[in-house]
Short mmCIF file of C-alpha atoms and ligand atoms in Angstrom, two decimals:
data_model
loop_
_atom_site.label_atom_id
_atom_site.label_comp_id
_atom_site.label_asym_id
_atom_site.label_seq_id
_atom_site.Cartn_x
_atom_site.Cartn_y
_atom_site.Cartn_z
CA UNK W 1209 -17.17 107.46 67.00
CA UNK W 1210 -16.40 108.41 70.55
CA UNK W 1211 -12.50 109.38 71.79
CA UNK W 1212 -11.94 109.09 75.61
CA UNK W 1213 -9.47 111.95 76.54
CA UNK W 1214 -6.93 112.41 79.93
CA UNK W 1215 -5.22 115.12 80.31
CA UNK W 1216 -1.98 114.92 82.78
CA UNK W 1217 0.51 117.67 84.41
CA UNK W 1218 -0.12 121.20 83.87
CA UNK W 1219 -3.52 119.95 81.91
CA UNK W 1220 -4.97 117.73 84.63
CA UNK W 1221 -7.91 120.27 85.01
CA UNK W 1222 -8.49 120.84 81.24
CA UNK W 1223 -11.07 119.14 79.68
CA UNK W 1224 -13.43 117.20 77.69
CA UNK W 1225 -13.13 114.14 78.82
CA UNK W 1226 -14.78 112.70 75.66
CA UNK W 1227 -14.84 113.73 72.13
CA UNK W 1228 -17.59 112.73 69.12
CA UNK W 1229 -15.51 112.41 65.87
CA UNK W 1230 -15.73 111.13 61.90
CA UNK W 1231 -14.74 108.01 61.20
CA UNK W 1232 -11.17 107.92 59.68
CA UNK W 1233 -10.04 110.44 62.13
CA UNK W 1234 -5.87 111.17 63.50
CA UNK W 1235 -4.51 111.38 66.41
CA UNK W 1236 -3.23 114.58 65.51
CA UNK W 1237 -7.00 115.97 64.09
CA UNK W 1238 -7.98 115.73 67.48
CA UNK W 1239 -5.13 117.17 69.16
CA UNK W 1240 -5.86 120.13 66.54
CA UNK W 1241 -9.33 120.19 67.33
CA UNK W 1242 -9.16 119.97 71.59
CA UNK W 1243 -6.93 123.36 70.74
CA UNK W 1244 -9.04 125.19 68.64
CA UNK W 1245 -11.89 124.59 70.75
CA UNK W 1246 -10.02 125.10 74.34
CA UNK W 1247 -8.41 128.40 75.93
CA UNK W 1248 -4.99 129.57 75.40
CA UNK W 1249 -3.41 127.53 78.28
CA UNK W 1250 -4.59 124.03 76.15
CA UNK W 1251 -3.49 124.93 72.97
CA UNK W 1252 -0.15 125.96 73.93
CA UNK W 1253 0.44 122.89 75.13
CA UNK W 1254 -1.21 121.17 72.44
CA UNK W 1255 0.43 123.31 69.35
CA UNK W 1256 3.81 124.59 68.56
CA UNK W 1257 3.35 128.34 66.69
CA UNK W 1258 2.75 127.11 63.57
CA UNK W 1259 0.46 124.74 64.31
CA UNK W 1260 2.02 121.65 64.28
CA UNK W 1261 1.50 119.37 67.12
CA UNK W 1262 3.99 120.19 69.97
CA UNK W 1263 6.78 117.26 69.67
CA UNK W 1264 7.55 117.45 73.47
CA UNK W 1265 4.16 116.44 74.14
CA UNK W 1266 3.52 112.90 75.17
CA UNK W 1267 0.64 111.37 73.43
CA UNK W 1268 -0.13 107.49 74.24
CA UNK W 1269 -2.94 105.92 73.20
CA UNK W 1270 -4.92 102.72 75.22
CA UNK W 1271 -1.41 102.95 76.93
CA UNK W 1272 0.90 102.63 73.89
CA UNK W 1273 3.13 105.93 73.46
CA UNK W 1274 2.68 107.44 69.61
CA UNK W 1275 6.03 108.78 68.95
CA UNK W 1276 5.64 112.68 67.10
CA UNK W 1277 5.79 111.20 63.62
CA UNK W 1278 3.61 108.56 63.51
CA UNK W 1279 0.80 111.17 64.63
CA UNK W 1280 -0.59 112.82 61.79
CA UNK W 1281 -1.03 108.94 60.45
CA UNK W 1282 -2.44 107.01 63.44
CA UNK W 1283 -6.15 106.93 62.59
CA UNK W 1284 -8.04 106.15 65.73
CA UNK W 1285 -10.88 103.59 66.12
CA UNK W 1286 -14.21 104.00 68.27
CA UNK W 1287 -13.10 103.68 72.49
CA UNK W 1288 -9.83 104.70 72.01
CA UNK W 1289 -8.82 106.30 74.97
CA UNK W 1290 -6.20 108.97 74.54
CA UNK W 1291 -3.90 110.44 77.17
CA UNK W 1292 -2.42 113.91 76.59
CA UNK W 1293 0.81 114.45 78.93
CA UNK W 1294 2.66 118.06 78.38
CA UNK W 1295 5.88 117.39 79.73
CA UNK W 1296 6.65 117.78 83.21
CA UNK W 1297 10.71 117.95 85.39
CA UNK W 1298 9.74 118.95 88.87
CA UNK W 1299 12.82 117.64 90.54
CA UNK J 589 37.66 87.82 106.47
CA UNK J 590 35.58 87.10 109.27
CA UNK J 591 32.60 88.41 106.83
CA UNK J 592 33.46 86.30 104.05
CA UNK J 593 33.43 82.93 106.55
CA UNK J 594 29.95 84.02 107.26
CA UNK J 595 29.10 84.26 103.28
CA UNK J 596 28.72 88.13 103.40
CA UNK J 597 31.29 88.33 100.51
CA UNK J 598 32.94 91.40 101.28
CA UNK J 599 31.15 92.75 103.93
CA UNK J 600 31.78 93.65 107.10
CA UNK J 601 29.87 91.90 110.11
CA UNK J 602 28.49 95.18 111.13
CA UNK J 603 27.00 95.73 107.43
CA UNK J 604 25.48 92.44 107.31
CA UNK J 605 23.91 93.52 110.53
CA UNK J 606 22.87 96.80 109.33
CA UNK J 607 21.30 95.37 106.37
CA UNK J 608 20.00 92.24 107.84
CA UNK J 609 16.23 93.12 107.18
CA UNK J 610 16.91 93.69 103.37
CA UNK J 611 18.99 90.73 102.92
CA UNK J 612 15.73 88.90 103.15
CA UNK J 613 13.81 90.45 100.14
CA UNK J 614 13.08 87.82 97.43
CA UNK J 615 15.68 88.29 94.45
CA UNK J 616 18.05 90.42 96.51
CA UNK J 617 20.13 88.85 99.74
CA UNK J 618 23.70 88.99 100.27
CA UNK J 619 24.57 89.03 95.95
CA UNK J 620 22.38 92.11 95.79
CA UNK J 621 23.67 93.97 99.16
CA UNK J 622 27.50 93.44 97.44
CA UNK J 623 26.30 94.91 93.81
CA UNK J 624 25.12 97.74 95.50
CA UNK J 625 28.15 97.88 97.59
CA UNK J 626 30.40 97.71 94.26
CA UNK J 627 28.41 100.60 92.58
CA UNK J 628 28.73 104.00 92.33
CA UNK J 629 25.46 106.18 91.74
CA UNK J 630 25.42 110.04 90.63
CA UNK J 631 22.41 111.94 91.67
CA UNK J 632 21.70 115.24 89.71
CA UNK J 633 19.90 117.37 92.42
CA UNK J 634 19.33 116.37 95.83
CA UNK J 635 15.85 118.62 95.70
CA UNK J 636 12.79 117.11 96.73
CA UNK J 637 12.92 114.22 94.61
CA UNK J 638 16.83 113.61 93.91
CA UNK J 639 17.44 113.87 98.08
CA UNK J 640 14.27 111.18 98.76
CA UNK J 641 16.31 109.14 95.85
CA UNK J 642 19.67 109.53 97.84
CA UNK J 643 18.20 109.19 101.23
CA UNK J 644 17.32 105.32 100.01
CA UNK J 645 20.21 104.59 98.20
CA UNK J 646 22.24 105.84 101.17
CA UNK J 647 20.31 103.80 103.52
CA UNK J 648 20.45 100.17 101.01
CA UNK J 649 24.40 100.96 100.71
CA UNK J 650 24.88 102.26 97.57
CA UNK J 651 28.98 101.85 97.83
CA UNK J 652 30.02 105.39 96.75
CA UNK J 653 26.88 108.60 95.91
CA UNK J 654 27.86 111.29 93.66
CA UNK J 655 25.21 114.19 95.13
CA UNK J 656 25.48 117.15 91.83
CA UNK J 657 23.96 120.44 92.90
CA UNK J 658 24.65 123.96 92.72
CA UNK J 659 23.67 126.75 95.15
CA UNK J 660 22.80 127.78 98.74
CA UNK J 661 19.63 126.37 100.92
CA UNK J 662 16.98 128.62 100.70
CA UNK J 663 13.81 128.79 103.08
CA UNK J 664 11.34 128.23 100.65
CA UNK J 665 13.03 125.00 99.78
CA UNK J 666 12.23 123.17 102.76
CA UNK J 667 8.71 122.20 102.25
CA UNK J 668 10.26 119.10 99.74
CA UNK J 669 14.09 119.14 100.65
CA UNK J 670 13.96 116.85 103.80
CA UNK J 671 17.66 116.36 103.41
CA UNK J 672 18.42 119.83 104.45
CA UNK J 673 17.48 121.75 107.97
CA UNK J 674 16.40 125.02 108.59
CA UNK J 675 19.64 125.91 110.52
CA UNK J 676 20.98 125.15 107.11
CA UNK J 677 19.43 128.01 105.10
CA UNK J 678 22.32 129.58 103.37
CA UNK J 679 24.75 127.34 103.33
CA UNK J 680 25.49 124.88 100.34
CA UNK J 681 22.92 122.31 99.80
CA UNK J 682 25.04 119.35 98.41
CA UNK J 683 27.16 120.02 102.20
CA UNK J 684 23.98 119.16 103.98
CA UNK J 685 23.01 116.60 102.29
CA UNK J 686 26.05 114.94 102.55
CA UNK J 687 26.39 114.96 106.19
CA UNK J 688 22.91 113.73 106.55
CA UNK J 689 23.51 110.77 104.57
CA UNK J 690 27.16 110.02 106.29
CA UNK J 691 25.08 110.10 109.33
CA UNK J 692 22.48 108.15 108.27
CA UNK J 693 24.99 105.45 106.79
CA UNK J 694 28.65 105.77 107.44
CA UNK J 695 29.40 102.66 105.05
CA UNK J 696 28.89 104.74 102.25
CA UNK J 697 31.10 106.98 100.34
CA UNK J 698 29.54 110.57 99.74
CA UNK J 699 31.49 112.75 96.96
CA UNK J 700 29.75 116.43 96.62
CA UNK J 701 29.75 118.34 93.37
CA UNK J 702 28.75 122.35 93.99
CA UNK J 703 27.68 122.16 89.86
CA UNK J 704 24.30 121.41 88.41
CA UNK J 705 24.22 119.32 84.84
CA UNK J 706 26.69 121.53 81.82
CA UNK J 707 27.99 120.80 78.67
CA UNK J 708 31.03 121.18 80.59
CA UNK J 709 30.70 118.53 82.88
CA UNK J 710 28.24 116.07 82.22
CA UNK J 711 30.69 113.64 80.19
CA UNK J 712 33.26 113.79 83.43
CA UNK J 713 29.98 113.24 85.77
CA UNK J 714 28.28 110.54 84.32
CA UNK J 715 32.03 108.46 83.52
CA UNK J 716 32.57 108.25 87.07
CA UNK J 717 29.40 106.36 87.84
CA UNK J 718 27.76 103.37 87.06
CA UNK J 719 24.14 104.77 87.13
CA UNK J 720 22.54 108.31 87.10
CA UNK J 721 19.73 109.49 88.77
CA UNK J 722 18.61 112.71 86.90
CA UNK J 723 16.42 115.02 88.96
CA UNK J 724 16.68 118.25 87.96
CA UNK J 725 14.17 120.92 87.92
CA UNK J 726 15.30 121.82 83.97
CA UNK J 727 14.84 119.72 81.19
CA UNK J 728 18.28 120.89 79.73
CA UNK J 729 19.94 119.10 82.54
CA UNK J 730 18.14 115.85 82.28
CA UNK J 731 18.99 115.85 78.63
CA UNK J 732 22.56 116.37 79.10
CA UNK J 733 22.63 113.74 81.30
CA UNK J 734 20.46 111.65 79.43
CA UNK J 735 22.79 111.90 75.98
CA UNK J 736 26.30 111.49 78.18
CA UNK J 737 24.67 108.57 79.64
CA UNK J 738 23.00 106.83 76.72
CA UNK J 739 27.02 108.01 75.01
CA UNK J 740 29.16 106.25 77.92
CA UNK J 741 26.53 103.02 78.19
CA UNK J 742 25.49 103.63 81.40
CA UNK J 743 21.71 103.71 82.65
CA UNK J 744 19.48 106.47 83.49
CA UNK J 745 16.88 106.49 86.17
CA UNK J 746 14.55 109.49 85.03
CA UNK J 747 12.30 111.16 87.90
CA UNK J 748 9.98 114.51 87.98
CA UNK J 749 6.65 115.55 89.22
CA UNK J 750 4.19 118.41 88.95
CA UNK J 751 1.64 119.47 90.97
CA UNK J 752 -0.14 115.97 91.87
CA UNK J 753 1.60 113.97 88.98
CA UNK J 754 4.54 111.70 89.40
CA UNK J 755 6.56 110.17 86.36
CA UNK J 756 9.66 107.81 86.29
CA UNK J 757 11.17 105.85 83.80
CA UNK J 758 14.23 104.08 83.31
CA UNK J 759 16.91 104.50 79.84
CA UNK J 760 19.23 101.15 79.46
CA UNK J 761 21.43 100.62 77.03
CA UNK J 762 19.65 99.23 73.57
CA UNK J 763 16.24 100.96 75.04
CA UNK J 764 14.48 104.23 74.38
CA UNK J 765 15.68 107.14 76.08
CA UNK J 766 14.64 110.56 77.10
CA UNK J 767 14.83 112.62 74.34
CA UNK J 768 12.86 110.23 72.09
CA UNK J 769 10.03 111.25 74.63
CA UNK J 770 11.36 115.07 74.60
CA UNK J 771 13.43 115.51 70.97
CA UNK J 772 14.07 118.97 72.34
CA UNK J 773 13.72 121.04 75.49
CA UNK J 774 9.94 121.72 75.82
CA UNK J 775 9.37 125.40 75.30
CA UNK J 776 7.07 125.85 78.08
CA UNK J 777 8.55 124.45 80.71
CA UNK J 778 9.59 126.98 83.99
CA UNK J 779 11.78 126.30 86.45
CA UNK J 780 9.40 127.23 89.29
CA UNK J 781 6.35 124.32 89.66
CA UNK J 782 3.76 123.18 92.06
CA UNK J 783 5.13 121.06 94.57
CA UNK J 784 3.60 119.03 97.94
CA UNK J 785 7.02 117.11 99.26
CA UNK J 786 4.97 113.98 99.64
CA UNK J 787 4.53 114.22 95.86
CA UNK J 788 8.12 114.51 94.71
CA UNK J 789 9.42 112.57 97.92
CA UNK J 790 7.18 109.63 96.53
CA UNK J 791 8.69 109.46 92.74
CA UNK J 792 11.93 109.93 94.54
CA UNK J 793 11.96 106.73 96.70
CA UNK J 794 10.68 104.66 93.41
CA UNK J 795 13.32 106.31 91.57
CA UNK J 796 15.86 104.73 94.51
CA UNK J 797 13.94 101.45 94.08
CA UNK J 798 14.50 101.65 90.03
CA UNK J 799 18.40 102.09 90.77
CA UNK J 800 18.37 99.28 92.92
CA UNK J 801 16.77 96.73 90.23
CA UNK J 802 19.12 97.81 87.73
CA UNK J 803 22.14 97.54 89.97
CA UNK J 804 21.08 94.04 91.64
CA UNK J 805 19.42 92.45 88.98
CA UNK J 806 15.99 91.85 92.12
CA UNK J 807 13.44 92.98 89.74
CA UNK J 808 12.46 94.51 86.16
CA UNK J 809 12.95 98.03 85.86
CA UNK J 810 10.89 100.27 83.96
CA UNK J 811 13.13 100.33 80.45
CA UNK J 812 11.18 100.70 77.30
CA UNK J 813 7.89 101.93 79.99
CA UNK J 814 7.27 105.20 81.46
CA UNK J 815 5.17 105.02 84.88
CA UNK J 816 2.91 107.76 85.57
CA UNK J 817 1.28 108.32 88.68
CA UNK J 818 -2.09 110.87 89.18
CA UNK J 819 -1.87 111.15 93.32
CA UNK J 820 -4.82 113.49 93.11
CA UNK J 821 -7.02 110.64 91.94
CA UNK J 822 -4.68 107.50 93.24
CA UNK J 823 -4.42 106.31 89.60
CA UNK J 824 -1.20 105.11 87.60
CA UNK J 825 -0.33 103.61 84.44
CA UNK J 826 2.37 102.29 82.85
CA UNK J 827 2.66 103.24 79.29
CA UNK J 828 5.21 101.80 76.44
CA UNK J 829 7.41 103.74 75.37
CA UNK J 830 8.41 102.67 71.36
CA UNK J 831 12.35 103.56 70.92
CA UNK J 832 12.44 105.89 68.28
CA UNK J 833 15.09 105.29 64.71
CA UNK J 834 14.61 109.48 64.56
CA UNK J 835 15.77 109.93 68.30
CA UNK J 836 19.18 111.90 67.90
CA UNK J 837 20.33 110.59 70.73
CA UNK J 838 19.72 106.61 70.92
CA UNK J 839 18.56 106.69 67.14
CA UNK J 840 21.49 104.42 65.66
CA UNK J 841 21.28 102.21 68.42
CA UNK J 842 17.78 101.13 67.88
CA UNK J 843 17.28 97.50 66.18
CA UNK J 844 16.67 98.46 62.53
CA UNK J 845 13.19 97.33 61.46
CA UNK J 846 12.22 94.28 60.38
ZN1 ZN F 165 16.15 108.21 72.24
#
């Protein structure tokens, strides 16, 4: 199935735009997966040290915000378009 | 008196002239113009986007503006700071922002601060205004602000920007609040970021227009949503924001589920 991706702030350059994936897969497989496959800068953003996905990073998904524990359990369906926002406080 | 024969409520016939082209927006008039007048608002930075927030509360008349901000004007400020001048390099920012704003509207009552956001002083900040406006550069200070505020009641009109993104949101009582979107300062985060004034200027007006719907009741603000704007490609959303039983700041106050 096919994930639509945005990325926003310090990311707005970063790509894919689009992701094939297995049926059955988390929101948090493909955060895990845009990191292993992208640069440093990405997976920074994307991944705390250990690996788990960064809490301060806001995840929403067909608009809906996916608060950091409900992550590793949200299974997305084909179209889903995620939106990957590292946090941002320009003032 | 004479106002209050003319149903300005309160204010003076030279206010009611000064504000004569607001007092016709749909869901605001004269009840709005004397809610503002009654509030007080603090603003945490009067940068690029806390001084474009103050500049249009100043000019609706906001009764009394709390401007919070440490430090001397420095040169490389003013390509967002429109509040300050380039005379002005050196001297105290909060100083020159309040005299641009007394200029601009002498009806309203600016109080300076010399501090940025502390442990020390956000609970005495926040308590002597109705609404904040947090629009500092760090996320420590929003935070602060964002825990006194959701402590004391009162709301929280979020605003930031980098590069050619824009985000606001608003935290009311009962409602999500900051730090369920950032449980703890982000590590990444530096103080120095890409900025075009028009950028930050921009999320600061909306941020004035957000204090203004909370304070007059003339529209639904943007609790429970977070508003994100892309100016490089003219595109925004409005995402929900779920308030989170975990947060440690709001947490208890969140309807238990169902
Ligand atoms: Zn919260």
């Amino acid at each position: 199935m096919q994930i639509f991706i945005t990325f926003t702030g310090p990311l707005r350059q970063a790509g894919p735009n689009a992701v094939d994936v297995p049926e059955g897969t988390t929101l948090a497989d493909v955060c895990r997966r845009l990191a292993d496959e992208s640069a440093g800068e990405v997976r920074r953003h994307l991944l705390t040290v250990d690996g788990d996905i960064e809490p301060s990073l806001l995840v929403a998904v067909n608009g809906a915000g996916v608060p950091p524990e409900e992550r590793s359990c949200r299974r997305l369906v084909d179209g889903d378009e995620l939106l990957l926002m590292p946090p941002i406080a320009g003032g | 008196m004479i106002a209050d024969e003319q149903g300005g409520g309160g204010l003076a016939p030279d206010e009611l002239d000064r504000y004569s082209w607001q007092r016709s927006v749909a869901g605001f008039g004269d009840d709005g113009q004397r809610r503002l007048k009654a509030a007080a608002v603090l603003v945490s930075r009067v940068g690029g986007v806390g001084g474009a927030a103050a500049t249009y509360l100043a000019a609706a008349g906001v009764g009394r503006l709390v401007l919070a901000h440490a430090g001397n004007l420095r040169r490389n400020d003013l390509n967002r700071q429109t509040l300050m001048s380039t005379p002005g390099i050196g001297r105290p920012r909060v100083e020159q922002a309040a005299e641009r704003l007394r200029d601009l509207n002498p009806h309203v009552v600016v109080e300076t601060v010399p501090e940025n956001a502390t442990a020390d002083n956000a609970a005495r900040l926040v308590a002597g205004c109705d609404l904040v406006v947090g629009a500092a550069p760090l996320f420590a200070e929003r935070l602060l602000l964002n825990a006194e505020a959701v402590r004391q009641g009162r709301p929280l009109v979020d605003a930031a920007m980098y590069d050619a993104e824009a985000r606001l949101m608003s935290v009311v009582p009962g409602g999500p609040c900051l730090a369920c979107l950032y449980p703890a300062p982000p590590p990444h985060w530096r103080r120095e970021f890409p900025v075009l004034g028009a950028v930050a200027g921009t999320v600061g007006a909306l941020a004035a227009l957000e204090t203004i719907k909370i304070l007059t009741g003339c529209g639904p603000p943007l609790a429970g949503r977070l508003w994100t704007f892309d100016t490089a490609a003219m595109t925004c959303r409005t995402l929900t924001i779920p308030a989170r039983r975990e947060c440690p700041v709001c947490g208890l106050a969140c309807p238990a589920p169902p």
